[in-house]
Coordinates of C-alpha atoms and ligand atoms in Angstrom, one line a residue:
X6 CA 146.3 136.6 91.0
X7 CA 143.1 135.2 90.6
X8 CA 142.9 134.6 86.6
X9 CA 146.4 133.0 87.0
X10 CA 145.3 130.6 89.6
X11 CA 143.1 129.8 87.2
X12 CA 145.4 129.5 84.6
X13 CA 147.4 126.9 85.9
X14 CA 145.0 125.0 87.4
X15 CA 142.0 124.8 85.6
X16 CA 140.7 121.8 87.6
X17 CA 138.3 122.6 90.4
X18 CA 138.1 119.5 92.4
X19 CA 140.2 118.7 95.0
X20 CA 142.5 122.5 94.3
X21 CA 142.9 124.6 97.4
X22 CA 146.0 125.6 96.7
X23 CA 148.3 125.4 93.4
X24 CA 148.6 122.0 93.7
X25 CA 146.3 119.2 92.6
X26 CA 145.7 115.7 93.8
X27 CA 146.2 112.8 91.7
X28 CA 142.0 112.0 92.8
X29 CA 141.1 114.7 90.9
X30 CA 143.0 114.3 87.4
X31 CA 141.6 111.0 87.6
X32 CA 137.9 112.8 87.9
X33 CA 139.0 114.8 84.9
X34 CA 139.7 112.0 82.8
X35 CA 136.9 112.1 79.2
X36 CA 136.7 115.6 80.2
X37 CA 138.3 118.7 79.5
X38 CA 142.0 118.8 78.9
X39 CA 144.0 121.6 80.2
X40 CA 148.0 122.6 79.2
X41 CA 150.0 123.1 82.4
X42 CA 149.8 121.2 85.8
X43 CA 151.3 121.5 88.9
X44 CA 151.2 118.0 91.1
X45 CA 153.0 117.0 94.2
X46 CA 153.8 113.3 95.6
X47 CA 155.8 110.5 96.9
X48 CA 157.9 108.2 94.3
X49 CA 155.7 105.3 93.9
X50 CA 158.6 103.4 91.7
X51 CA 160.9 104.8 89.1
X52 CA 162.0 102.9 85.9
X53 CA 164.9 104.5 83.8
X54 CA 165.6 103.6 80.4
X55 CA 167.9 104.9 77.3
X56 CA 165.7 107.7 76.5
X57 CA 162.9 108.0 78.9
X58 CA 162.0 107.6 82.3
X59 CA 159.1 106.4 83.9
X60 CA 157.8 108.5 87.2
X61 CA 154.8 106.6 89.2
X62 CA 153.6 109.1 91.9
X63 CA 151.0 108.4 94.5
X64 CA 149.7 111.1 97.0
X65 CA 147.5 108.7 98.8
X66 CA 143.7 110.1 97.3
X67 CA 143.9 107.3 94.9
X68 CA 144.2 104.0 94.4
X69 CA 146.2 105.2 91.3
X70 CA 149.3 106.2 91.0
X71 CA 150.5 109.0 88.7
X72 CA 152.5 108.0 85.6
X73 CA 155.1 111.1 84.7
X74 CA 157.0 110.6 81.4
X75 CA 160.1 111.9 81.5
X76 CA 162.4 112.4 78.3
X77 CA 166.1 112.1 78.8
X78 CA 167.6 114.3 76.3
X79 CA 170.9 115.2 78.5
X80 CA 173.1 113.9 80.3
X81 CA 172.2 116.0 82.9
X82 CA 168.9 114.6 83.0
X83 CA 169.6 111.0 83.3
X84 CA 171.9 111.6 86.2
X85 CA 169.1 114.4 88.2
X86 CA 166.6 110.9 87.4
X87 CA 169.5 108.6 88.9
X88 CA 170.0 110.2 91.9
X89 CA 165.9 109.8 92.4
X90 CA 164.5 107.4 95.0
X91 CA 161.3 105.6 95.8
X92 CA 160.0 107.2 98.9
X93 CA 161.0 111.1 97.8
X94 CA 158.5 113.6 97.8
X95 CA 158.1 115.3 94.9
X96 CA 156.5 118.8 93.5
X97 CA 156.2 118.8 89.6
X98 CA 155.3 121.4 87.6
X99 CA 154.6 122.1 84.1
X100 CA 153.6 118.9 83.5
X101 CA 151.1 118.2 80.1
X102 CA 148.2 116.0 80.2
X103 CA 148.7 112.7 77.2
X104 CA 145.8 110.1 76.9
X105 CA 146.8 106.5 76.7
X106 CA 143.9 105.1 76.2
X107 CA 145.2 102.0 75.3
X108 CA 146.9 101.2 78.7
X109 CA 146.3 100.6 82.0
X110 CA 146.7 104.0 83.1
X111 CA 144.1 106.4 80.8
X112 CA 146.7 109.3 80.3
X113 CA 150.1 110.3 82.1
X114 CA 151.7 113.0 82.5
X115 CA 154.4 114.4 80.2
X116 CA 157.4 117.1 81.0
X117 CA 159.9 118.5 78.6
X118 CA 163.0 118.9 81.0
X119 CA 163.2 117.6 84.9
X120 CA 165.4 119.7 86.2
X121 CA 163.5 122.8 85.4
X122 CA 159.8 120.7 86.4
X123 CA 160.8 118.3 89.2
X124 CA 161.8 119.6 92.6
X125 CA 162.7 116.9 95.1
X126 CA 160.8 118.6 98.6
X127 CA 161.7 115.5 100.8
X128 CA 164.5 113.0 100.7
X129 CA 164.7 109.6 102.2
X130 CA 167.8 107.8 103.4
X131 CA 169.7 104.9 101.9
X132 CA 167.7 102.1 103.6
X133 CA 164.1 103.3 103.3
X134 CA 162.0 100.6 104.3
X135 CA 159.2 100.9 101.3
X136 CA 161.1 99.2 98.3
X137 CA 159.4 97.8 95.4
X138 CA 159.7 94.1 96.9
X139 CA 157.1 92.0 97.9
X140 CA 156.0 93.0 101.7
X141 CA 154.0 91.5 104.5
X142 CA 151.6 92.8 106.9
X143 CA 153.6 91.3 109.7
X144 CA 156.3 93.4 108.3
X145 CA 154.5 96.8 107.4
X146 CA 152.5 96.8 111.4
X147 CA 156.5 97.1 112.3
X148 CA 156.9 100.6 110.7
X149 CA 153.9 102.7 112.2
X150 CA 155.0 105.4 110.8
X151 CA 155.1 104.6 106.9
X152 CA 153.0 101.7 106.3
X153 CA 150.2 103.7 105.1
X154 CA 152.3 104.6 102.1
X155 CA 151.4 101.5 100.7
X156 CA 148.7 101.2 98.1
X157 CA 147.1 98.2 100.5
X158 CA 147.2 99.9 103.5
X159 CA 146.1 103.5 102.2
X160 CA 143.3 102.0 100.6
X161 CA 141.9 100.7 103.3
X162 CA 142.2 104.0 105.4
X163 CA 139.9 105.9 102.1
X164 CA 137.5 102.5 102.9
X165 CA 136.8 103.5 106.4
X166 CA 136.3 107.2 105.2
X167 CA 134.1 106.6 102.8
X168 CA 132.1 103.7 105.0
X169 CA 131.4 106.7 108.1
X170 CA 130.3 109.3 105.2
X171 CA 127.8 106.8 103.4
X172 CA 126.8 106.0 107.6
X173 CA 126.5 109.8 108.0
X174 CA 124.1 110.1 104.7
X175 CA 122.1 107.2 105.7
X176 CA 121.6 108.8 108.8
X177 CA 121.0 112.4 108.1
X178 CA 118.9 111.1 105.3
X179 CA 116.6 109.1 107.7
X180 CA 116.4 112.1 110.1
X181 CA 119.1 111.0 112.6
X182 CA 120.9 113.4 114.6
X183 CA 124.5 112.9 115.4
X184 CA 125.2 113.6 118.5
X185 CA 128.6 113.8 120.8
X186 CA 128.3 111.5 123.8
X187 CA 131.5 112.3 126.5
X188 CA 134.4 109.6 126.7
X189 CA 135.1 110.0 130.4
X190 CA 132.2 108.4 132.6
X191 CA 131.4 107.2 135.8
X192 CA 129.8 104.5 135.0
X193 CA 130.3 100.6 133.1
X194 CA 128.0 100.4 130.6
X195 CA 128.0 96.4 129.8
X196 CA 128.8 95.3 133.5
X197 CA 131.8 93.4 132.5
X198 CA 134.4 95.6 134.8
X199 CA 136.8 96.0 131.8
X200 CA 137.5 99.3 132.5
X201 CA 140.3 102.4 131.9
X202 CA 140.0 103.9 134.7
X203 CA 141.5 107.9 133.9
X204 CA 143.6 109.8 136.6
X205 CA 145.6 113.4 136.3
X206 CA 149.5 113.2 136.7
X207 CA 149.7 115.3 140.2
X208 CA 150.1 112.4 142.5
X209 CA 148.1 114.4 145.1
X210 CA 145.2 114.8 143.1
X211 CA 145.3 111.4 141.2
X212 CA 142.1 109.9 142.1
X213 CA 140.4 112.9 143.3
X214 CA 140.1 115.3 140.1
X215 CA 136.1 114.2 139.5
X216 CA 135.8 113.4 143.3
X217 CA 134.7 110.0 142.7
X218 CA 136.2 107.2 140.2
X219 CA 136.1 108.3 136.2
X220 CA 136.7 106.0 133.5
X221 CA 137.5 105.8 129.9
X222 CA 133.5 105.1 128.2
X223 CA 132.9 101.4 126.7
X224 CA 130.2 102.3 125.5
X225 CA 127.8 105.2 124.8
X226 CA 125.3 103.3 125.2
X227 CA 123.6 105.0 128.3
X228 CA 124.4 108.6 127.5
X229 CA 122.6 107.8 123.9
X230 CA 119.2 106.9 125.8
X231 CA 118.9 109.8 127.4
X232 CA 119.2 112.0 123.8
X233 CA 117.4 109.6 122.2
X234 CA 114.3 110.3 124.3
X235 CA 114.5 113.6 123.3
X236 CA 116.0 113.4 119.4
X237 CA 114.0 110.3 118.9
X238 CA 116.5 108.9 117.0
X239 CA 120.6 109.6 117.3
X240 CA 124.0 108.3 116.8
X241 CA 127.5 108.2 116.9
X242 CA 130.5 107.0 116.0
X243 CA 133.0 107.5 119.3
X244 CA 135.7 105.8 120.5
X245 CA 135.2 102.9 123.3
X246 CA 138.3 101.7 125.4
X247 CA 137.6 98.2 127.1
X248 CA 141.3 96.4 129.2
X249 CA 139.9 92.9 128.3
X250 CA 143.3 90.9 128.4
X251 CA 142.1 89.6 124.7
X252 CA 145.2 89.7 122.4
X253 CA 143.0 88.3 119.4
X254 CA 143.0 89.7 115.6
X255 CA 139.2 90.9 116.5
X256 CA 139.9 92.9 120.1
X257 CA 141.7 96.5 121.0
X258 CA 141.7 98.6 124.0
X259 CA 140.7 101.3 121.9
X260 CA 138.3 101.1 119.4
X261 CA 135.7 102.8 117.4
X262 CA 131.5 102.2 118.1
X263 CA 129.3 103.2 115.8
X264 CA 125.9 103.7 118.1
X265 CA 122.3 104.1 117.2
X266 CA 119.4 104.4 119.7
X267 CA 116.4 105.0 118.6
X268 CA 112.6 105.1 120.0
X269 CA 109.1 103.7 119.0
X270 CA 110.9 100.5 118.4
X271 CA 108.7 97.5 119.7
X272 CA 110.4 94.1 118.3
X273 CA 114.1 93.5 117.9
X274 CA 112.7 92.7 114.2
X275 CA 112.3 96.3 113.8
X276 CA 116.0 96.2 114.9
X277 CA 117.4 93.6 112.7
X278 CA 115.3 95.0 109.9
X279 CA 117.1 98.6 110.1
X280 CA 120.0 97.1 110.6
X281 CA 119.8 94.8 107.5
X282 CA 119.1 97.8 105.6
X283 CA 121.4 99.9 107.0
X284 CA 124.3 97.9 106.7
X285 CA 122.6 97.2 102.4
X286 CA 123.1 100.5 101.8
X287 CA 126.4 101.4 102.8
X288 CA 127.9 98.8 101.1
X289 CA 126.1 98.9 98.0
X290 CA 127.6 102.6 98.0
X291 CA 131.0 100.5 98.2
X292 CA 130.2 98.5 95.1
X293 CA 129.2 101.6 93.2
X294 CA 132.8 102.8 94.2
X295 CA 134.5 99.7 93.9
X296 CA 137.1 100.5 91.7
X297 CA 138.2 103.4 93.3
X298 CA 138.1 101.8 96.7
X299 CA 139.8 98.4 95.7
X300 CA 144.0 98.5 96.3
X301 CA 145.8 98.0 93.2
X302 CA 148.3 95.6 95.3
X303 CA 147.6 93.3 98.3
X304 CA 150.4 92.7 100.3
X305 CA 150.2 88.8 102.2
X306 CA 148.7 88.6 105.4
X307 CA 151.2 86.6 106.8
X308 CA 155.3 86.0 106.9
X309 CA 155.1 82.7 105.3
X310 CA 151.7 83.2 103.0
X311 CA 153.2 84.4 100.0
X312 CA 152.8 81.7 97.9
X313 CA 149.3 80.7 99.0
X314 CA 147.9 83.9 98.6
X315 CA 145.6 84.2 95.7
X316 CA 146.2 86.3 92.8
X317 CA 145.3 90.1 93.3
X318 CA 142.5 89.7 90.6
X319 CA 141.3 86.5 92.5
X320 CA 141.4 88.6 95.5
X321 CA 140.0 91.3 94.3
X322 CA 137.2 89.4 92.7
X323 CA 136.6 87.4 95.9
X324 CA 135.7 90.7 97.6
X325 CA 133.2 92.2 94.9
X326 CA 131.6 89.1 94.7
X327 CA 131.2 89.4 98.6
X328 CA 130.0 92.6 98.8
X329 CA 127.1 91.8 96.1
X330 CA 126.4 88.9 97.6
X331 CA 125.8 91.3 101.2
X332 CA 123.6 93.7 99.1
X333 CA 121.7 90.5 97.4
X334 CA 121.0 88.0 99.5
X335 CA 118.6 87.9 102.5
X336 CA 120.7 88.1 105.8
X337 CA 119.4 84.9 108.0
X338 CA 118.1 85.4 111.5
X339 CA 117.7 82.5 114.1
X340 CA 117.6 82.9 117.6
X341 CA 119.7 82.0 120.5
X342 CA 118.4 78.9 121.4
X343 CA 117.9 77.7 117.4
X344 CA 122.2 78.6 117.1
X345 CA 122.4 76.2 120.7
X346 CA 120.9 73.3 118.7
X347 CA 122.8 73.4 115.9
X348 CA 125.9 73.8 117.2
X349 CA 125.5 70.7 119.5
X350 CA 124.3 69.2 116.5
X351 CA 127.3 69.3 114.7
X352 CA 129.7 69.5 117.9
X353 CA 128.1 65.5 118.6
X354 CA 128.0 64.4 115.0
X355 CA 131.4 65.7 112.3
X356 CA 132.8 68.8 115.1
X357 CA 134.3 69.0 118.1
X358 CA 134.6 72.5 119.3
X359 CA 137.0 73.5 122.4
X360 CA 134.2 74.7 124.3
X361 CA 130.8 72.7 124.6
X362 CA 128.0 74.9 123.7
X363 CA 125.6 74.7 126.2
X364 CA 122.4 77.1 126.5
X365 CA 122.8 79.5 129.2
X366 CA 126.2 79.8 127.8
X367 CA 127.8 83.3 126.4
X368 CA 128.4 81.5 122.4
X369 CA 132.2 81.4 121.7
X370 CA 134.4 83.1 118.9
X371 CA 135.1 79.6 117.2
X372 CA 130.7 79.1 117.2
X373 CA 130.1 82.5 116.2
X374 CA 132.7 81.5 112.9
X375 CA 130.9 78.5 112.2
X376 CA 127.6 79.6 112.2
X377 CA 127.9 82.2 109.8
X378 CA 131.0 81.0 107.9
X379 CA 130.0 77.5 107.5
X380 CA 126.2 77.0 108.4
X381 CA 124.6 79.8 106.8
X382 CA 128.3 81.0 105.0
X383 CA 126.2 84.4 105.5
X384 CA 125.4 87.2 108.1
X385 CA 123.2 85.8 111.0
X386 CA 121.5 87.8 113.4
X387 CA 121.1 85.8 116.6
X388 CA 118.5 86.9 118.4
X389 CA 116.9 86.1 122.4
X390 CA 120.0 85.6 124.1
X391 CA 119.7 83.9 128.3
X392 CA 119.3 87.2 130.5
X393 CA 122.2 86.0 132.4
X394 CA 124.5 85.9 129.0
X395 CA 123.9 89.8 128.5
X396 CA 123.9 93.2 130.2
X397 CA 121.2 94.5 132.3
X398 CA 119.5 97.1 130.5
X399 CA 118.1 94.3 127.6
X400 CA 114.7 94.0 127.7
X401 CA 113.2 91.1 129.3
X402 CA 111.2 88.5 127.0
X403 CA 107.5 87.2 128.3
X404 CA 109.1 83.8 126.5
X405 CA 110.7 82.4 125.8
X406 CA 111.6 82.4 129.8
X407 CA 114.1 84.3 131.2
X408 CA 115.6 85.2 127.9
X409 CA 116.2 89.2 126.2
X410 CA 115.0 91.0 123.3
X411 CA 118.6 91.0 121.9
X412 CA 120.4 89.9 118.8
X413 CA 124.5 89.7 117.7
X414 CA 125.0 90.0 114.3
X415 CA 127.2 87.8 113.3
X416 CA 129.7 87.5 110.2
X417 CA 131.7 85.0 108.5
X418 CA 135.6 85.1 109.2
X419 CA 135.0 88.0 111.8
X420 CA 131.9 86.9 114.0
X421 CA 129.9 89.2 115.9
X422 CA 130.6 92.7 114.7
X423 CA 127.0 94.2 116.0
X424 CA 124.9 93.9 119.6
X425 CA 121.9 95.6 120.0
X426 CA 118.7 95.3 122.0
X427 CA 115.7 96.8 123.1
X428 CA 116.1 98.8 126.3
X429 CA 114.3 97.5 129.5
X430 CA 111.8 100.2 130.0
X431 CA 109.8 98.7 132.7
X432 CA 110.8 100.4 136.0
X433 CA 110.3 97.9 138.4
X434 CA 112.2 95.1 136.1
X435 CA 114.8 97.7 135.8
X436 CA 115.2 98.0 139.6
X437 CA 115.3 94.4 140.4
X438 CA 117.3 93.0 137.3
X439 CA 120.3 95.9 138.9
X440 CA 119.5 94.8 142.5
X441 CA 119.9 91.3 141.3
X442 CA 123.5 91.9 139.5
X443 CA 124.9 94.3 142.8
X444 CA 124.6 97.7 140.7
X445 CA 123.5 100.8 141.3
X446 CA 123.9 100.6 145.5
X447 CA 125.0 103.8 146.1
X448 CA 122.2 105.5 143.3
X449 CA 125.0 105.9 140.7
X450 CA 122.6 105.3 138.0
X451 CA 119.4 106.6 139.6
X452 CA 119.9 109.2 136.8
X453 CA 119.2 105.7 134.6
X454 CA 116.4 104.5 136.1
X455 CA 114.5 107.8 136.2
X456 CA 114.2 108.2 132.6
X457 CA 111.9 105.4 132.8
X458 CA 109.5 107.5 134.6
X459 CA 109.9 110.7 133.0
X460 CA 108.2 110.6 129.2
X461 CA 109.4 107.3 128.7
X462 CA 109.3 105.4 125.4
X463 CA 109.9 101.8 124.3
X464 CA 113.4 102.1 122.6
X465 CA 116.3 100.0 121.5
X466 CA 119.7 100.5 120.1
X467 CA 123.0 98.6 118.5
X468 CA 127.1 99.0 118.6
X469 CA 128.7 98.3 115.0
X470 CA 132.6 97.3 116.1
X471 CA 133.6 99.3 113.4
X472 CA 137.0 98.4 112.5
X473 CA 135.8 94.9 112.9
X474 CA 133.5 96.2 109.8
X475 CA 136.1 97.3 107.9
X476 CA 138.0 94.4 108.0
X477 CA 135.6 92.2 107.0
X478 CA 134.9 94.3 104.4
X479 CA 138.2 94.3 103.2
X480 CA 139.0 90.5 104.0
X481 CA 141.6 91.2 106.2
X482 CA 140.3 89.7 109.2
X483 CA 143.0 91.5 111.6
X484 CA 141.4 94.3 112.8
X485 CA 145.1 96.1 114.0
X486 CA 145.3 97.3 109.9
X487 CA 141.7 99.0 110.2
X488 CA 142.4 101.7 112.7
X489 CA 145.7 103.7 111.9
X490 CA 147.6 103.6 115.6
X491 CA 146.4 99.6 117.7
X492 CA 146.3 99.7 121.0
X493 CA 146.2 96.4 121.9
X494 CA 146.2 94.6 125.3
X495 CA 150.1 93.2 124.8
X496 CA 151.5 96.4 122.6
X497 CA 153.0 99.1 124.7
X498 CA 152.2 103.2 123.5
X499 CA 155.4 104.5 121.9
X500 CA 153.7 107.1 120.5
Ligands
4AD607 O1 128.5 93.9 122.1 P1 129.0 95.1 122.7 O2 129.7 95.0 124.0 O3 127.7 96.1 122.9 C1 127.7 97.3 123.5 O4 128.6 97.8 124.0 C2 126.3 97.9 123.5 N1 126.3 98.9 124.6 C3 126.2 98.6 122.1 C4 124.8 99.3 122.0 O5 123.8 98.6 122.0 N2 124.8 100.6 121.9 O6 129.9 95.9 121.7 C5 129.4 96.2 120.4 C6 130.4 95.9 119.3 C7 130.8 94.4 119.2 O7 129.8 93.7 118.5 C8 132.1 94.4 118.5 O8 131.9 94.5 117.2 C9 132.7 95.7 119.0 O9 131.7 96.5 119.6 N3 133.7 95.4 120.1 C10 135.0 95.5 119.9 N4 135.8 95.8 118.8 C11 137.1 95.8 118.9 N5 137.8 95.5 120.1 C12 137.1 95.2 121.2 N6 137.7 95.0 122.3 C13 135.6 95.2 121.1 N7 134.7 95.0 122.0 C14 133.5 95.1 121.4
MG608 MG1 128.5 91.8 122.4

């Protein structure tokens, strides 16, 4: 059984079973050939002519499809291609490797007769959706349950996969642990009262099953600082759930955080500096993978974009040259008060943004754009935000005067996608900056305060919004496409 396993499928990568993925007969390609494989799929597209058919197959590992030549030598063969449709799935076997390596596609597939090596495993009825014509991503977010069929979408589900594995090396690699903080919490982590708050089904017991009131997490923020201060460093990538009435292409009610803490951090320097590097890394990773992680198609953004839409090289080019710009260039870092300046600056003299900035202010969306889209037309880490503009476990400045040790990073198109800060870990500051705000008056987070006084350490952490990431990585700046099922604060859940 074992030698003829083999036999048929000589490839090791990606085989578990008798079938192979198209990934891996892309991996084999320049190296050795073998006589006889066995490959399942969906029907990408299918072109018929007099004596041959063409078979594109995609299983969703690849930005490639599969090309299957099929020679039509009966009758009975043209008709079995006929009645094929684009959407099928697919199992072919005895199929023979050919190189093109003249065309697009480096080799195809051959088979002698498709009745005896094509076995149609799923059908799909007269009106499926997915036809060859040019689509929309207004149109694809309407079918939930097949968009990620398309070459766009797919690809930029493999983007995000790859993105948390390059995190999870950098990590491991810079002796991290990744740790498993709990989703349900008593407590609000930023302060803003945006929260989920989770009861059981049995009426009787609805808001009694924790004995006091238990929410959906918005951050691990808190949980992290306690394993931090015995891991030294840690992270996570978890999901946060936050019911701000925000129905903007950068805000879900559920999203993913990706969360560091970390201790022996004394300046948010240190912070912005791992950060920087951090954030280098993974996406030079991205441009050493480009190819494989770039969609062959790009589908418009919106109804009526078609025709403005550049080309897909254009597009394609636009985000390599992005991405080696990132790894390149020297992010810029001003701070809070610097970002004030110039943003009246320009609101007095050639802008006129909807909300005044004013220090002492929370910066708005439409600031956060033109700062890094059009004044440095780069990341930007702002940094010493007003206490009063942030939560209240940042650590307090000595100057400039009642700001925090904070920054946002900030990108262009997108905005902020990271906050971090060092951790107030002054007891007494602690105390009165939570008096101050109205928290902790029944001792709810006395558990909090009292790792300042058992084997405290200065320490300081960030949240990477991570489909906001992933969009801006991908230049599609609505966030609903990075995360495979939005919930969003005007979508009902169907399912
Ligand atoms: O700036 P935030 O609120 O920071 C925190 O929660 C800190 N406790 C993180 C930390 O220091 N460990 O959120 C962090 C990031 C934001 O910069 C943004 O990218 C993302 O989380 N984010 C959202 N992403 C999608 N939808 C929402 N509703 C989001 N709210 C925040
Ligand atoms: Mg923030």
């Amino acid at each position: 059984m074992q030698g003829m396993f083999r036999a048929c499928c000589p490839i090791k990568s990606g085989r578990f079973y008798s079938s192979l993925t198209v990934k891996s007969l892309y991996e084999q390609v320049h190296r050795a050939r073998h006589d006889s494989i066995s490959i399942h799929g969906w029907i990408k597209s299918i072109r018929i002519l007099k004596r041959v058919a063409f078979l594109d197959l995609q299983d969703g590992t690849s930005v490639n499809p599969l090309r299957i030549v099929v020679p039509l030598t009966t009758t009975d063969d043209a008709q079995f291609l006929k009645n094929l449709k684009t959407g099928q799935t697919l199992s072919v076997s005895n199929a023979v490797w050919q190189d093109t390596p003249n065309r697009e596609q480096p080799f195809e597939l051959q088979i002698k007769r498709p009745i005896d090596s094509i076995q149609l495993i799923g059908p799909v009825s007269e009106n499926y959706p997915l036809q060859k014509k040019f689509q929309t991503l207004p149109y694809l977010r309407t079918l939930p349950t097949l968009k990620y069929r398309t070459s766009y979408l797919s690809a930029i589900l493999r983007l995000r996969s790859f993105v948390e594995l390059q995190f999870m090396l950098y990590f491991q690699k810079n002796h991290f642990t990744k740790v498993s903080p709990p989703i349900l919490t008593s407590n609000d982590c930023e302060g803003a009262g945006e929260l989920f708050q989770v009861s059981t089904n049995q009426s009787s017991t609805a808001s009694s099953y924790f004995g006091k009131p238990t929410y959906l997490t918005v951050s691990t923020q808190l949980h992290l600082e306690i394993l931090a201060l015995s891991l030294s460093r840690c992270w996570t990538l978890s999901p946060c759930f936050r019911a701000e009435r925000s129905d903007t292409p950068r805000h879900l009610s559920e999203f993913w955080m990706l969360e560091v803490e970390m201790c022996f951090v004394n300046s948010i320097q240190e912070l912005t500096s791992f950060v920087e590097t951090t954030m280098k890394h993974v996406i030079n990773a991205c441009v050493d993978n480009q190819e494989e992680l770039l969609p062959k198609q790009f589908v418009s953004l919106q109804e009526d974009e078609a025709s403005s839409r550049p080309s897909l090289d254009q597009e394609k080019q636009q985000i390599k040259s992005r991405w080696q710009s990132l790894v390149n260039e020297e992010w810029q870092t001003i701070t809070y008060t610097q970002a004030i300046e110039i943003l009246k600056k320009h609101h007095n003299q050639d802008l006129h943004f909807q909300y005044e900035p004013e220090w002492g202010q929370p910066l708005q969306t439409e600031h956060e754009k033109f700062l890094a889209g059009e004044y440095f037309k780069s990341p930007v880490f702002v940094t010493d935000y007003p206490r009063v503009c942030k939560a209240f476990y940042m650590k307090q400045n000595s100057t400039p005067n009642d700001t925090v040790a904070c920054f946002d990073l900030l990108v262009p198109g997108m905005g902020e996608i990271i906050g971090g800060s060092l951790r107030e870990d002054d007891y007494d500051k602690l105390c009165k900056e939570m008096k101050e705000r109205g928290m902790n008056e029944s001792g709810e987070l006395d558990w909090y305060l009292s790792l300042r006084k058992e084997g405290s350490a200065p320490h300081g952490g960030f949240g990477l919004g991570f489909e906001r990431f992933i969009s801006y990585l991908y230049g599609n700046h609505n966030i609903r496409d990075a995360i495979p099922f939005h919930r969003t604060s005007t979508g009902s859940i169907n399912f």
